[in-house]
Short mmCIF file of C-alpha atoms and ligand atoms in Angstrom, two decimals:
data_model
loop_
_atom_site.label_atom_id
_atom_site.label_comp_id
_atom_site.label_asym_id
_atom_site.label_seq_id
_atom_site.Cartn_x
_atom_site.Cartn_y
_atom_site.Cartn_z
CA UNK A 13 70.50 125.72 -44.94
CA UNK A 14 66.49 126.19 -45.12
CA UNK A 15 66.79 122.24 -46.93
CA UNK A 16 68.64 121.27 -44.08
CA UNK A 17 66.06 123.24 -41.56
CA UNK A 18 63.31 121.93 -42.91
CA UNK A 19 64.64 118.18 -42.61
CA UNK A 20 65.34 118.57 -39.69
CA UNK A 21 61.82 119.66 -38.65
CA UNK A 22 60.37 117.03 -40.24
CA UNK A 23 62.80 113.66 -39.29
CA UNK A 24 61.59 115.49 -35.67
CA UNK A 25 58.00 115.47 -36.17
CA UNK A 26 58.55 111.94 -37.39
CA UNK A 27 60.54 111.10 -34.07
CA UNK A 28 57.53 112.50 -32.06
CA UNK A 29 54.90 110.69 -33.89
CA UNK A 30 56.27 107.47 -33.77
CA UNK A 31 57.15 107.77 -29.76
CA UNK A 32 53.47 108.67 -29.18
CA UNK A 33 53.08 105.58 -31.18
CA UNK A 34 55.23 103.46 -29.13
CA UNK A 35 53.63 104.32 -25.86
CA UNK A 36 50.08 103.07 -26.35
CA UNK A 37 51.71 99.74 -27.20
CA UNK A 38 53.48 97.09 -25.02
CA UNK A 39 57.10 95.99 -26.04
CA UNK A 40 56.28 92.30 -24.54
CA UNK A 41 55.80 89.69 -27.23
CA UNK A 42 53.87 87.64 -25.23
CA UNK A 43 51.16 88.97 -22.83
CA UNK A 44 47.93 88.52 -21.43
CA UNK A 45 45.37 91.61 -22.41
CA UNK A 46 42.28 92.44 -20.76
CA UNK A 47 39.52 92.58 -23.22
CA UNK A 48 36.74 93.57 -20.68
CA UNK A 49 36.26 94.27 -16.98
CA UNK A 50 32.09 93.54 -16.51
CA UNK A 51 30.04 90.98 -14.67
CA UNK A 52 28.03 88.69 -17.51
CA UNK A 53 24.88 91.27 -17.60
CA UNK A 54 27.85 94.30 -18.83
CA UNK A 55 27.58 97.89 -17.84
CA UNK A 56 24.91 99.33 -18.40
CA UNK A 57 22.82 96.86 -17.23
CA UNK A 58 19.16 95.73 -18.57
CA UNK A 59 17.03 97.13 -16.28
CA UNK A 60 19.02 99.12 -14.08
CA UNK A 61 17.58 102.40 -12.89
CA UNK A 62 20.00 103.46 -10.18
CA UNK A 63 22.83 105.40 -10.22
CA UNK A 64 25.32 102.99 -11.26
CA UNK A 65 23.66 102.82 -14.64
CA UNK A 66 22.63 106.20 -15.02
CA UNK A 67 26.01 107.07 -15.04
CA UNK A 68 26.54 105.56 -18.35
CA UNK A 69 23.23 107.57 -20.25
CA UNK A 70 24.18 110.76 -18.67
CA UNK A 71 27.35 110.36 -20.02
CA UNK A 72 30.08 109.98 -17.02
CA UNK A 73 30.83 106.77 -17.12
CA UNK A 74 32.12 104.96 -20.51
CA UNK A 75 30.39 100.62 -21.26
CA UNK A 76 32.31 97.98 -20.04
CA UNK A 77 32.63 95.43 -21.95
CA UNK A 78 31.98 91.70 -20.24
CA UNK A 79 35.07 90.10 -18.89
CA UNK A 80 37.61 88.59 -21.13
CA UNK A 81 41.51 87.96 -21.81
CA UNK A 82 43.28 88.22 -24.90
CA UNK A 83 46.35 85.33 -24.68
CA UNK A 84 48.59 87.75 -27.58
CA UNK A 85 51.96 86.00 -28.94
CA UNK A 86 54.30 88.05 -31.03
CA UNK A 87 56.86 85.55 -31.78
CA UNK A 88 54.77 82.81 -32.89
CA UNK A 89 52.12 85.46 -34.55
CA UNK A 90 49.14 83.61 -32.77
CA UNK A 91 46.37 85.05 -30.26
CA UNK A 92 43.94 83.26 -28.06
CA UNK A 93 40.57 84.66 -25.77
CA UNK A 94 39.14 83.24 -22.85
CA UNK A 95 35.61 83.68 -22.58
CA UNK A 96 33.28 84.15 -25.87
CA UNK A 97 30.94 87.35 -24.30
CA UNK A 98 28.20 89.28 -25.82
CA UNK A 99 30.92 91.84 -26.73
CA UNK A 100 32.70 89.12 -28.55
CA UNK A 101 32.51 91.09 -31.88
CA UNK A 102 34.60 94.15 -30.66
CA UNK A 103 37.06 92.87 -28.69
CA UNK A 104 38.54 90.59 -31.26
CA UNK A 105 38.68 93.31 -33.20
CA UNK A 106 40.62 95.31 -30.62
CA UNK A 107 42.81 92.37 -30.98
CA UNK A 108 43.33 92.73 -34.45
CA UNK A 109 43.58 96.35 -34.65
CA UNK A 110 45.73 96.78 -31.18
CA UNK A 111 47.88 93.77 -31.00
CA UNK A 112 48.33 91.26 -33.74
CA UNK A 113 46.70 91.19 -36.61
CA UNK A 114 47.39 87.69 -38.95
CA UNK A 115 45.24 85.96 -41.29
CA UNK A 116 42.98 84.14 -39.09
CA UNK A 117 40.13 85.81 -36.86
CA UNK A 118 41.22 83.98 -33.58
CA UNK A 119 43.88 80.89 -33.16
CA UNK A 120 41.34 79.04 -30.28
CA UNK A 121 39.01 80.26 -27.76
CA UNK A 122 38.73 78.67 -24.33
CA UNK A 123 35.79 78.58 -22.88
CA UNK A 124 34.94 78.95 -18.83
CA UNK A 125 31.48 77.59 -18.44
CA UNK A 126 27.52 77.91 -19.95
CA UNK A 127 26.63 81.62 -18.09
CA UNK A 128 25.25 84.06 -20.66
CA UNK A 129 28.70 86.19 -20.19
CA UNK A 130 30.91 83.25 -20.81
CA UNK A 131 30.05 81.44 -24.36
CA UNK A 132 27.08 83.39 -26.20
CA UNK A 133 29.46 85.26 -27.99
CA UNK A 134 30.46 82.06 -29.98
CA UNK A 135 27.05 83.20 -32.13
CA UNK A 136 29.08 85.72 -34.03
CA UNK A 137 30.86 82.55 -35.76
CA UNK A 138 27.76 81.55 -36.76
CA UNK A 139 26.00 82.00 -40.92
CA UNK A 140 24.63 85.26 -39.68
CA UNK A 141 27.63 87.04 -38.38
CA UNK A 142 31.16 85.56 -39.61
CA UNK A 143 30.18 82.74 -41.20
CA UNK A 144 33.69 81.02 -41.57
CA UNK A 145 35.10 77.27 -40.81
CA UNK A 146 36.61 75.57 -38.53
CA UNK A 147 37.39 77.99 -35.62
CA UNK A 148 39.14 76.33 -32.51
CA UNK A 149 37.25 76.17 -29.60
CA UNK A 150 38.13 74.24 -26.63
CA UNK A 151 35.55 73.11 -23.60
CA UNK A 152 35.04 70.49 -21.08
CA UNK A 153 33.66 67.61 -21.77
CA UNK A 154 29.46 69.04 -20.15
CA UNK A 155 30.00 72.50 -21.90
CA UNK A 156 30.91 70.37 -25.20
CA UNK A 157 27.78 68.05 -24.70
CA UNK A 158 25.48 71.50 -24.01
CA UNK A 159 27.17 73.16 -27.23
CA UNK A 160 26.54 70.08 -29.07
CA UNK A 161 23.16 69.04 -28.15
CA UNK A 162 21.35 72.88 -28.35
CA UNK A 163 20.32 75.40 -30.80
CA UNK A 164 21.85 77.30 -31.77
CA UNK A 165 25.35 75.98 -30.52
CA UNK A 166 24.62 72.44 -32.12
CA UNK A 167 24.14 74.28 -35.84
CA UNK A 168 27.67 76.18 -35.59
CA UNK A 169 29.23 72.39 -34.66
CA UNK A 170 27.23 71.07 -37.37
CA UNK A 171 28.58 73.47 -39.74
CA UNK A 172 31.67 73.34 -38.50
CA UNK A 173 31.96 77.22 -38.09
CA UNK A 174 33.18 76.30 -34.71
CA UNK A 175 35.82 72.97 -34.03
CA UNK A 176 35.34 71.75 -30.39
CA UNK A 177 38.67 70.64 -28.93
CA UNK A 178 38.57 68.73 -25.58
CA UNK A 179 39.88 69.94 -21.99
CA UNK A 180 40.30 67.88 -19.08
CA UNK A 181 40.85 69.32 -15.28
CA UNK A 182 44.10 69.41 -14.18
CA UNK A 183 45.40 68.09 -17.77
CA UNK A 184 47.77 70.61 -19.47
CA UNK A 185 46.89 71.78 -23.07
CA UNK A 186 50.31 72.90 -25.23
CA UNK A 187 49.97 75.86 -27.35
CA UNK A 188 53.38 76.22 -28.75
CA UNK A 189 57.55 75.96 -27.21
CA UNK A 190 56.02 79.20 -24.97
CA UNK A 191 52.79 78.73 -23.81
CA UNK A 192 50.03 76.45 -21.96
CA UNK A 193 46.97 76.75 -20.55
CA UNK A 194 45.43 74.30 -17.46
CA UNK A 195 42.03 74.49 -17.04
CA UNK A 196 41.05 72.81 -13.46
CA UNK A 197 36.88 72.71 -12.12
CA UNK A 198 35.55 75.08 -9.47
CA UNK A 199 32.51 75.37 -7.88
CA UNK A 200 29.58 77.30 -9.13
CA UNK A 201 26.16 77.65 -10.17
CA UNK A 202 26.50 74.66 -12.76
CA UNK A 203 22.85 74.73 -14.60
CA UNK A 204 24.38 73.54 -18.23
CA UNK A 205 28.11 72.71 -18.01
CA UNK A 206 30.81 72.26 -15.31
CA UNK A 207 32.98 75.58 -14.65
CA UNK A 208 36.96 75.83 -14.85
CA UNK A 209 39.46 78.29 -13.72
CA UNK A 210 42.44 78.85 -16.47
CA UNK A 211 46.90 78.83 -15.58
CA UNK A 212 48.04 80.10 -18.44
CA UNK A 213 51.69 79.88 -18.23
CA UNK A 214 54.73 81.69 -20.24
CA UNK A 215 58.44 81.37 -19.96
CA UNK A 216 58.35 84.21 -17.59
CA UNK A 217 54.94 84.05 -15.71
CA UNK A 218 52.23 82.17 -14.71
CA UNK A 219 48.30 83.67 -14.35
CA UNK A 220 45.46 82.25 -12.49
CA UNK A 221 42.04 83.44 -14.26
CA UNK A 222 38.85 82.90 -12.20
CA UNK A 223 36.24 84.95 -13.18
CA UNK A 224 32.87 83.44 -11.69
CA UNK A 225 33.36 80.84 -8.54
CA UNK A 226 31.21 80.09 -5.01
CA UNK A 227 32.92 81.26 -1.89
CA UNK A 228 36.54 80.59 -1.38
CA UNK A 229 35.94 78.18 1.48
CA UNK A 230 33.71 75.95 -1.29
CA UNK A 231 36.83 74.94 -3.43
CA UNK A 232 38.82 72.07 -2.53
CA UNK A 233 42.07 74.51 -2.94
CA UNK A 234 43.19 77.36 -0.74
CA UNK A 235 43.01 80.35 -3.27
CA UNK A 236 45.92 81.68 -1.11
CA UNK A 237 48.10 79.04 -1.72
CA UNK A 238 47.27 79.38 -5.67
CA UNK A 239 48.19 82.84 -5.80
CA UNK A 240 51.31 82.21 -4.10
CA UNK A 241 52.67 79.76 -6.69
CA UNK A 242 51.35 82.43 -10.07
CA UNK A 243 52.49 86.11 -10.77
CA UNK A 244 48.92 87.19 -11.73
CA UNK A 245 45.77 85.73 -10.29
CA UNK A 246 42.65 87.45 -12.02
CA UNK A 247 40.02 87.01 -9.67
CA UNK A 248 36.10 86.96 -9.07
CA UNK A 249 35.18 90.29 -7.89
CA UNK A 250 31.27 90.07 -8.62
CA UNK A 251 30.68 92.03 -5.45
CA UNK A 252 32.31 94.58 -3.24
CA UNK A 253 30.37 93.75 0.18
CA UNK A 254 26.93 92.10 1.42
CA UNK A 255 25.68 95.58 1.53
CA UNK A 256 25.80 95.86 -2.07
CA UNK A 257 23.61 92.87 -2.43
CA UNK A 258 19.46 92.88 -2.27
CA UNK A 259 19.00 89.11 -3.45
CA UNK A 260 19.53 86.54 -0.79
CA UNK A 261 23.31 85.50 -1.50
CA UNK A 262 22.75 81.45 -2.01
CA UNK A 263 21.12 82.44 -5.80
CA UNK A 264 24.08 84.82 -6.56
CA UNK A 265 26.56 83.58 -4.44
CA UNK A 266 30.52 84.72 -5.34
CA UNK A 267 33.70 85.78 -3.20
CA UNK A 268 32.93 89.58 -1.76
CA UNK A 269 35.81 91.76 -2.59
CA UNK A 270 35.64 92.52 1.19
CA UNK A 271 35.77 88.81 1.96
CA UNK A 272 39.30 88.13 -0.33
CA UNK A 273 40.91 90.85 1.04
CA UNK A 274 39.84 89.36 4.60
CA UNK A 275 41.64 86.30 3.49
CA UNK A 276 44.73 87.62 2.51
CA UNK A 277 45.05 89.92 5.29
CA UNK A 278 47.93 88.38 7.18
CA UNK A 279 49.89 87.42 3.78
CA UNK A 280 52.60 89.57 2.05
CA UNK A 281 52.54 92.69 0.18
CA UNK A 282 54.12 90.38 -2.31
CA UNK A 283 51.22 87.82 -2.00
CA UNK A 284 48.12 90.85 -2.53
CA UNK A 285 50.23 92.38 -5.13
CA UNK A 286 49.40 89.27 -7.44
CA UNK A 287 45.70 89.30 -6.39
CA UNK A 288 43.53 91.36 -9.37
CA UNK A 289 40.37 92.20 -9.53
CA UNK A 290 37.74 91.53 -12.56
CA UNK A 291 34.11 90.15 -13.15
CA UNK A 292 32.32 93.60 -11.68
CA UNK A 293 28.42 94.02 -11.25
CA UNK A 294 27.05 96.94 -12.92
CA UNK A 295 26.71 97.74 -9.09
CA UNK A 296 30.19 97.50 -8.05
CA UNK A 297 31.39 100.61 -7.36
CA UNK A 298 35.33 99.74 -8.42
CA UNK A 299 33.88 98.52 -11.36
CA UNK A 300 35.08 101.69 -12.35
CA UNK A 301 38.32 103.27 -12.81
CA UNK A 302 38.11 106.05 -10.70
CA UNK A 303 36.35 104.86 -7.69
CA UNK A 304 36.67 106.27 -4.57
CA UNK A 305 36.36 102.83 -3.47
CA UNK A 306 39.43 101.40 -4.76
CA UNK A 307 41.65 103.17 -3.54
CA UNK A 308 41.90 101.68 0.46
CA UNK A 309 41.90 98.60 -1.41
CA UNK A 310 45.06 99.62 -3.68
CA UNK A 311 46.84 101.10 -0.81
CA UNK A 312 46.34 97.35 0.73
CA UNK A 313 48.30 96.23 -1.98
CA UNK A 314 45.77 94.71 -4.54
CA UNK A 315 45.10 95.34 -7.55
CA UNK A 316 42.04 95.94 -10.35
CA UNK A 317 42.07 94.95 -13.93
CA UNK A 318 41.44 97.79 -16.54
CA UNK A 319 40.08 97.39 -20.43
CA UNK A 320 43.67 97.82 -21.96
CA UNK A 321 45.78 96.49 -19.52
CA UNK A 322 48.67 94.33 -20.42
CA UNK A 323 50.51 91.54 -18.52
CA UNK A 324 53.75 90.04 -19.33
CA UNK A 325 54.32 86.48 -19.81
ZN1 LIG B 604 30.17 85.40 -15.00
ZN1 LIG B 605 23.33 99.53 -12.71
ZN1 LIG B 606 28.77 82.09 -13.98
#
């Protein structure tokens, strides 16, 4: 009887364990992952002697690590990321250690544009960090040329630690029987390289990913007809307002939180639903999970993206 007890205690701490198990994970096979929330600069910010940061040394606010997505598929044991950041190092390995973990490091990386938050992190491929061959990434054709024809970019082609694969707007790139990705231009500051937008499309869903572009009105597309044709559109939410910004707007200039939801105001619940936030300054208030600020803005009907978050595809 005590045998029997005593089994029974255990199979049910076993039971408990493995729920608690079960819950920090997602049951999709494939799924986009958010890998980091941040602006380029990341929070805390160099430099930054206001609140926003001090918020991080004095302990109440947690880093943020610089926006980018994790493409995770279970059935065909392969994983992507969009956007090589400074932070480049741990989030593959939260890919690894949180949602597949296979033999190679990373199966491509896709790369938005030449800003310090978008590609730098391909340097941890390089002789002094990883060291290893032959890792996909894929560009457009001016971000291959600047990768090509600069240290230290040019040495980790040379070496072939990293494989450039070619992108063309508007010209779909096949993964496997499940996925694709569509990269198409938008305009933005482009110093060093052109800048794309990513669909990335499952059997289920489709996302829009647009993490750094000028004002809506700039783009030759009508972001609200975009979102309407995706389930997920991750979008450029650099600022909240113009009262948020000191620098005159033409050097930084993005979409204002403020000026999307403007935008979308007379479209469906349905149609804001899809609309989710990312790319935060340091001094965005809803960079930050529990701002006061986001929650008008959820009660509208759209949404923010979180480190951790999953999305079906
Ligand atoms: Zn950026
Ligand atoms: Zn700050
Ligand atoms: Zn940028």
């Amino acid at each position: 009887m005590r045998h029997i007890l005593t089994l029974l205690i255990i199979s049910i701490s076993f039971l408990s364990c493995d729920s608690k198990v079960e819950n920090t994970k997602t049951n999709n096979k494939q799924y986009i992952t958010i890998l980091g929330t941040a602006q380029d600069g990341g929070y805390p910010h160099i430099g930054c002697q206001k609140d926003c940061c001090a918020k991080f040394y004095n302990k109440t606010n947690k880093k943020k690590s610089v926006v980018a997505l994790g493409l995770v598929d279970k059935i065909n044991k392969q994983k992507w990321l969009f956007d090589a950041t400074p932070d480049m190092h741990t989030q593959l390995a939260t890919l690894e250690q949180h949602h597949l973990k296979t033999d190679k490091i990373i199966d491509g990386v896709f790369l938005t544009h030449a800003h310090i938050g978008h590609y730098t992190g391909l340097m941890y491929f390089g002789r002094e960090a990883l060291g290893k061959k032959d890792i996909t990434v894929f560009a457009m054709p001016k971000m291959k040329q600047y990768l090509k024809t600069n240290g230290p970019w040019s040495q980790l082609v040379d070496l072939k630690n990293i494989v450039l694969t070619d992108l063309q707007h508007d010209s779909t790139m096949i993964l496997n029987q499940q996925l694709k990705v569509t990269p198409f231009i938008v305009p933005h500051r482009d110093e060093f390289s052109e800048t794309v937008g990513y669909k990335i499309s499952g059997t289920k869903k489709t996302a829009l990913f647009i993490p750094d572009i000028d004002k809506w009105k700039t783009w030759s597309k009508s972001i609200i007809e975009e979102v309407k044709k995706v389930d997920y559109a991750f979008l450029d939410a650099t600022f909240l307002n113009q009262n948020e910004v000191k620098r005159a707007m033409s050097e930084v200039p993005h979409p204002f939180i403020q000026e999307t939801i403007d935008l979308f105001k007379n479209e469906s619940l349905e149609t804001k639903n899809k609309v989710i936030f990312i790319h935060f300054n340091h001094t965005n208030p809803a960079l930050q999970e529990n701002s006061k600020k986001r929650i008008p803005i959820e009660k509208l009907g759209f949404r923010f993206a979180n480190e951790g978050n999953n999305y079906e595809l």
